[in-house]
Coordinates of C-alpha atoms in Angstrom, one line a residue:
M1 CA 3.7 4.4 -79.4
L2 CA 6.7 4.0 -77.1
Q3 CA 5.0 6.5 -74.7
I4 CA 1.9 4.7 -74.4
R5 CA 3.8 1.4 -73.8
N6 CA 5.9 3.0 -71.0
W7 CA 2.7 4.5 -69.5
I8 CA 1.0 1.0 -69.5
D9 CA 4.1 -0.6 -68.0
S10 CA 4.2 2.0 -65.1
V11 CA 0.6 1.5 -64.4
G12 CA 1.2 -2.3 -64.2
S13 CA 4.0 -1.7 -61.9
M14 CA 2.0 0.4 -59.5
K15 CA -0.8 -2.4 -59.5
K16 CA 1.8 -4.9 -58.6
R17 CA 3.3 -2.7 -55.8
K18 CA -0.2 -2.1 -54.5
F19 CA -0.9 -5.8 -54.6
F20 CA 2.1 -6.9 -52.9
L21 CA 1.6 -3.9 -50.1
K22 CA -1.9 -5.3 -49.5
L23 CA -0.4 -8.7 -49.3
I24 CA 2.1 -7.7 -46.7
V25 CA -0.5 -5.9 -44.6
T26 CA -2.9 -8.6 -44.8
T27 CA -0.3 -11.2 -43.8
V28 CA 0.9 -9.0 -40.9
L29 CA -2.6 -8.5 -39.6
I30 CA -3.3 -12.3 -39.9
T31 CA 0.0 -12.8 -38.0
V32 CA -0.2 -10.0 -35.3
L33 CA -4.1 -9.6 -34.7
P34 CA -4.8 -12.8 -32.9
S35 CA -1.7 -12.1 -30.6
L36 CA -2.8 -8.6 -30.1
V37 CA -6.5 -9.8 -29.1
S38 CA -5.0 -12.4 -27.0
N39 CA -2.8 -9.7 -25.1
I40 CA -5.7 -7.4 -24.6
F41 CA -7.7 -10.2 -23.3
A42 CA -4.9 -11.2 -21.0
Y43 CA -4.6 -7.6 -19.7
Y44 CA -8.2 -7.3 -18.7
R45 CA -8.2 -10.7 -17.3
V46 CA -5.0 -9.9 -15.1
S47 CA -6.4 -6.5 -14.3
G48 CA -9.6 -8.2 -13.0
I49 CA -7.4 -10.6 -10.9
V50 CA -5.2 -8.0 -9.4
E51 CA -8.3 -5.8 -8.7
E52 CA -10.0 -8.9 -7.0
E53 CA -7.0 -9.6 -4.9
T54 CA -6.5 -5.9 -4.0
G55 CA -10.0 -5.6 -2.9
N56 CA -9.7 -8.8 -0.8
N57 CA -6.5 -7.6 0.8
K58 CA -8.3 -4.3 1.7
L59 CA -11.1 -6.2 3.1
Q60 CA -8.9 -8.0 5.5
Y61 CA -7.6 -4.8 6.8
L62 CA -11.0 -3.4 7.2
N63 CA -12.5 -6.5 8.9
Q64 CA -9.5 -6.4 11.3
T65 CA -10.1 -2.8 12.0
I66 CA -14.0 -3.5 12.7
N67 CA -12.9 -6.4 14.9
T68 CA -10.6 -4.1 17.0
L69 CA -13.4 -1.5 17.3
E70 CA -16.0 -4.1 18.3
I71 CA -13.7 -5.5 21.1
L72 CA -13.2 -1.9 22.3
L73 CA -16.8 -1.0 22.2
N74 CA -18.0 -4.2 23.9
R75 CA -15.6 -3.8 26.5
I76 CA -16.9 -0.1 27.1
K77 CA -20.5 -1.6 27.1
E78 CA -19.6 -4.3 29.6
N79 CA -17.7 -1.8 31.9
S80 CA -20.5 0.6 31.7
N81 CA -23.0 -2.0 32.8
L82 CA -20.6 -2.9 35.6
L83 CA -20.7 0.8 36.5
A84 CA -24.3 1.0 36.7
L85 CA -24.6 -1.9 38.9
N86 CA -21.9 -0.8 41.1
R87 CA -22.9 -0.6 45.0
S88 CA -21.8 2.7 45.4
F89 CA -23.4 4.2 42.2
I90 CA -26.7 2.6 43.0
S91 CA -26.5 4.1 46.6
F92 CA -26.1 7.4 45.1
E93 CA -28.7 7.2 42.5
N94 CA -31.3 5.8 44.9
F95 CA -30.5 8.1 47.8
P96 CA -33.9 9.2 49.4
N97 CA -34.6 12.8 48.8
G98 CA -31.4 13.4 46.9
A99 CA -32.9 16.3 45.1
Y100 CA -33.7 17.8 48.5
Y101 CA -30.1 17.6 49.6
E102 CA -28.7 19.1 46.2
G103 CA -31.1 22.0 46.8
L104 CA -30.2 22.8 50.2
Q105 CA -29.0 26.4 50.7
G106 CA -27.9 28.6 53.6
A107 CA -28.4 27.3 57.2
I108 CA -29.0 23.7 57.2
P109 CA -31.2 22.4 59.8
E110 CA -29.2 20.3 62.4
D111 CA -31.7 17.4 61.9
D112 CA -30.6 17.1 58.2
L113 CA -27.0 17.0 59.0
P114 CA -26.6 13.0 59.4
A115 CA -28.3 12.3 56.0
L116 CA -26.7 15.1 54.3
Y117 CA -23.3 13.7 55.2
A118 CA -24.4 10.2 54.0
Y119 CA -25.5 11.8 50.9
L120 CA -22.1 13.5 50.4
E121 CA -20.4 10.3 51.2
A122 CA -22.6 8.5 48.4
K123 CA -21.7 11.1 46.0
K124 CA -18.0 11.0 46.8
N125 CA -17.9 7.3 46.2
T126 CA -19.7 7.9 42.9
F127 CA -17.1 10.2 41.8
L128 CA -14.4 7.6 42.8
T129 CA -16.1 4.8 41.0
M130 CA -16.2 7.0 37.9
N131 CA -12.7 7.9 38.0
S132 CA -11.7 4.3 38.4
F133 CA -14.0 3.6 35.3
K134 CA -12.3 6.4 33.3
L135 CA -8.9 5.0 34.1
S136 CA -9.8 1.4 33.1
D137 CA -9.5 2.2 29.2
Q138 CA -7.0 4.4 27.5
F139 CA -9.4 5.7 25.0
V140 CA -12.1 7.0 27.6
D141 CA -11.8 10.8 27.5
S142 CA -14.5 11.6 30.1
V143 CA -17.5 10.1 31.8
Y144 CA -20.7 11.9 32.6
F145 CA -23.6 10.7 35.0
Y146 CA -27.0 12.3 34.2
D147 CA -29.3 11.9 37.2
S148 CA -32.9 13.1 36.0
S149 CA -34.5 13.1 39.2
K150 CA -31.9 15.5 40.8
N151 CA -31.5 17.4 37.4
L152 CA -27.7 16.8 37.9
V153 CA -24.8 15.9 35.7
I154 CA -21.6 14.9 37.3
T155 CA -18.3 14.3 35.6
S156 CA -15.1 12.6 35.6
D157 CA -13.0 14.8 33.2
N158 CA -9.9 14.2 31.1
D159 CA -8.0 16.7 33.4
R160 CA -8.6 14.3 36.4
S161 CA -11.2 16.9 37.9
N162 CA -14.8 16.1 39.1
R163 CA -17.6 18.4 38.7
Q164 CA -21.1 18.9 38.7
F165 CA -23.8 21.1 37.0
R166 CA -27.5 21.4 36.6
R167 CA -28.3 19.8 33.3
E168 CA -29.4 23.1 31.7
D169 CA -26.1 24.6 32.7
F170 CA -24.0 21.8 31.5
Y171 CA -21.4 22.8 28.7
D172 CA -21.9 19.8 26.7
K173 CA -25.5 19.1 25.8
D174 CA -25.3 17.1 22.5
W175 CA -26.1 13.7 24.1
Y176 CA -29.5 14.6 25.8
D177 CA -31.8 14.4 23.0
A178 CA -30.6 10.7 22.5
V179 CA -31.2 9.9 26.0
Q180 CA -34.7 10.8 25.7
T181 CA -35.4 9.0 22.6
M182 CA -33.0 5.9 22.6
Q183 CA -34.8 2.7 22.0
V184 CA -31.7 0.2 22.4
N185 CA -29.0 0.1 24.9
P186 CA -26.4 1.2 24.6
V187 CA -26.6 4.0 22.0
F188 CA -23.5 4.9 20.0
L189 CA -23.5 8.4 18.8
D190 CA -21.8 9.7 15.6
T191 CA -18.4 11.3 16.2
R192 CA -19.2 14.8 17.5
T193 CA -17.3 18.0 18.1
A194 CA -18.1 18.4 21.8
K195 CA -17.6 21.6 23.8
Q196 CA -15.0 21.2 26.6
Y197 CA -14.8 22.9 30.2
P198 CA -13.9 25.7 30.6
K199 CA -13.5 26.2 26.9
G200 CA -12.3 24.7 23.7
E201 CA -13.6 21.7 21.6
K202 CA -12.7 17.9 21.0
D203 CA -14.0 15.2 18.8
L204 CA -15.5 12.4 20.8
L205 CA -17.2 9.2 20.0
S206 CA -19.9 8.9 22.9
V207 CA -21.6 5.7 24.1
I208 CA -24.8 6.3 26.1
Y209 CA -25.8 3.7 28.8
K210 CA -29.2 4.0 30.1
S211 CA -29.5 3.0 33.9
K212 CA -32.5 1.0 35.2
K213 CA -33.9 4.2 36.9
A214 CA -36.0 6.7 35.1
N215 CA -34.2 8.6 32.5
N216 CA -30.7 8.4 34.2
A217 CA -27.8 7.6 31.8
I218 CA -24.0 7.2 31.8
I219 CA -22.3 8.8 28.9
V220 CA -18.8 7.5 28.1
N221 CA -16.9 9.9 25.8
L222 CA -14.1 8.2 23.8
D223 CA -11.2 10.2 22.4
A224 CA -11.9 10.1 18.6
A225 CA -8.3 11.2 17.6
M226 CA -6.7 8.4 19.7
I227 CA -9.0 5.9 18.2
Y228 CA -8.0 7.0 14.7
E229 CA -4.2 7.1 15.6
D230 CA -4.0 3.8 17.4
I231 CA -6.7 1.7 15.2
I232 CA -7.8 3.1 12.1
S233 CA -4.7 4.8 10.9
Q234 CA -3.2 1.0 10.7
L235 CA -4.7 0.8 7.4
N236 CA -2.5 1.8 4.3
A237 CA -1.8 5.5 4.7
S238 CA -2.1 5.9 0.9
D239 CA -5.8 5.0 0.9
D240 CA -8.8 7.2 1.6
M241 CA -10.7 5.7 4.5
Y242 CA -14.1 6.5 5.9
V243 CA -16.0 5.2 8.7
V244 CA -19.7 5.9 7.9
S245 CA -22.7 5.6 10.3
A246 CA -25.8 3.9 9.2
S247 CA -27.2 7.4 8.1
G248 CA -24.3 7.9 5.8
N249 CA -22.6 10.5 8.1
V250 CA -18.9 10.3 8.1
V251 CA -17.7 9.1 11.7
F252 CA -14.0 9.0 11.1
R253 CA -11.8 9.7 7.9
S254 CA -8.3 9.2 7.2
Q255 CA -5.9 12.1 6.8
S256 CA -5.7 11.7 3.1
S257 CA -9.5 11.7 2.5
A258 CA -11.2 14.8 1.3
A259 CA -11.6 17.2 4.2
G260 CA -14.9 18.6 2.6
V261 CA -16.7 15.2 2.6
Q262 CA -19.3 15.2 5.2
H263 CA -21.8 12.6 3.9
I264 CA -21.1 9.4 1.8
G265 CA -23.8 7.5 0.0
L266 CA -23.2 3.8 0.1
S267 CA -26.5 2.5 -1.2
E268 CA -24.9 0.5 -3.8
A269 CA -22.7 -1.4 -1.5
R270 CA -25.6 -2.1 1.0
Q271 CA -27.8 -3.4 -1.7
N272 CA -25.1 -5.8 -2.8
A273 CA -23.8 -7.0 0.4
K274 CA -22.4 -6.4 3.8
S275 CA -18.9 -6.4 2.4
G276 CA -17.1 -6.5 -1.0
S277 CA -15.4 -4.4 -3.6
Y278 CA -16.4 -2.4 -6.9
S279 CA -14.9 0.0 -9.2
I280 CA -16.4 3.5 -9.5
E281 CA -15.4 6.6 -11.5
L282 CA -14.8 9.4 -9.1
D283 CA -13.2 12.9 -9.7
G284 CA -12.4 11.8 -13.3
S285 CA -10.5 8.6 -12.3
K286 CA -11.4 5.0 -11.4
K287 CA -11.5 4.1 -7.9
L288 CA -11.5 0.8 -6.2
V289 CA -13.9 0.9 -3.3
S290 CA -13.8 -1.8 -0.7
Y291 CA -16.5 -1.8 2.1
S292 CA -17.6 -3.8 5.1
S293 CA -20.0 -3.3 7.7
S294 CA -20.9 -4.0 11.5
A295 CA -24.1 -4.8 13.0
L296 CA -22.6 -3.7 16.4
L297 CA -21.4 -0.4 15.3
D298 CA -24.2 0.2 12.9

């Protein structure tokens, strides 16, 4: 009987301990759970505020950069227009029988000499005008003038030299198709790796300005590396930054950005608005993407 009574007492004690343990746990949960939920809610709320403020700060940087690039390219556009309207430039472009004088070889008839000298003087003044234009802006690397009627490309190069070529012999041909198909004036090409004279390559951002005569055009090549260093790199160096064309091709990218990226889809951003911020999962981590667009730069 004593053993049975001891067993009953021990069972009762265990039940009491379990009851008190449950009571303690329940009390702790009742006390802690509201605070825990409140902290979680506050965490996400604060995270959302921080994300929004960070995105707004990044947008300010982006819009400042866009404004600077727009000012630069508007200045180039205006100067290109002035170049096309320059009297020396027009004189050379419209010189009678210019193609004939370009094709002269061997002995030159004496009757042709006065007009030939006038033509050469007009060409010289055009070279000087192009040189002055190139020196008007630090970002201008080189300037080409394509004269379709003469099948001629003349240049003001970054080494301070002037050269001329037949179009089919010119070392840099990537702009030619755009001249034939352009519907607006001017046209901004995506950043391209252009061949240099007599060898080498360079990253250029080309602006094509079509003159009023036939398919003639002025091609202004801007130094992409200099634009990056002086304008785009002013953003936070720790950020990945891309400048993307309307087709999604990468025009510029920051040094921290993935070197292998050649094309970025921004359909989500474009569908939502012209600027803003949103979060995405990229390469296994969460990224905050801030974007802004420019109608001028496309």
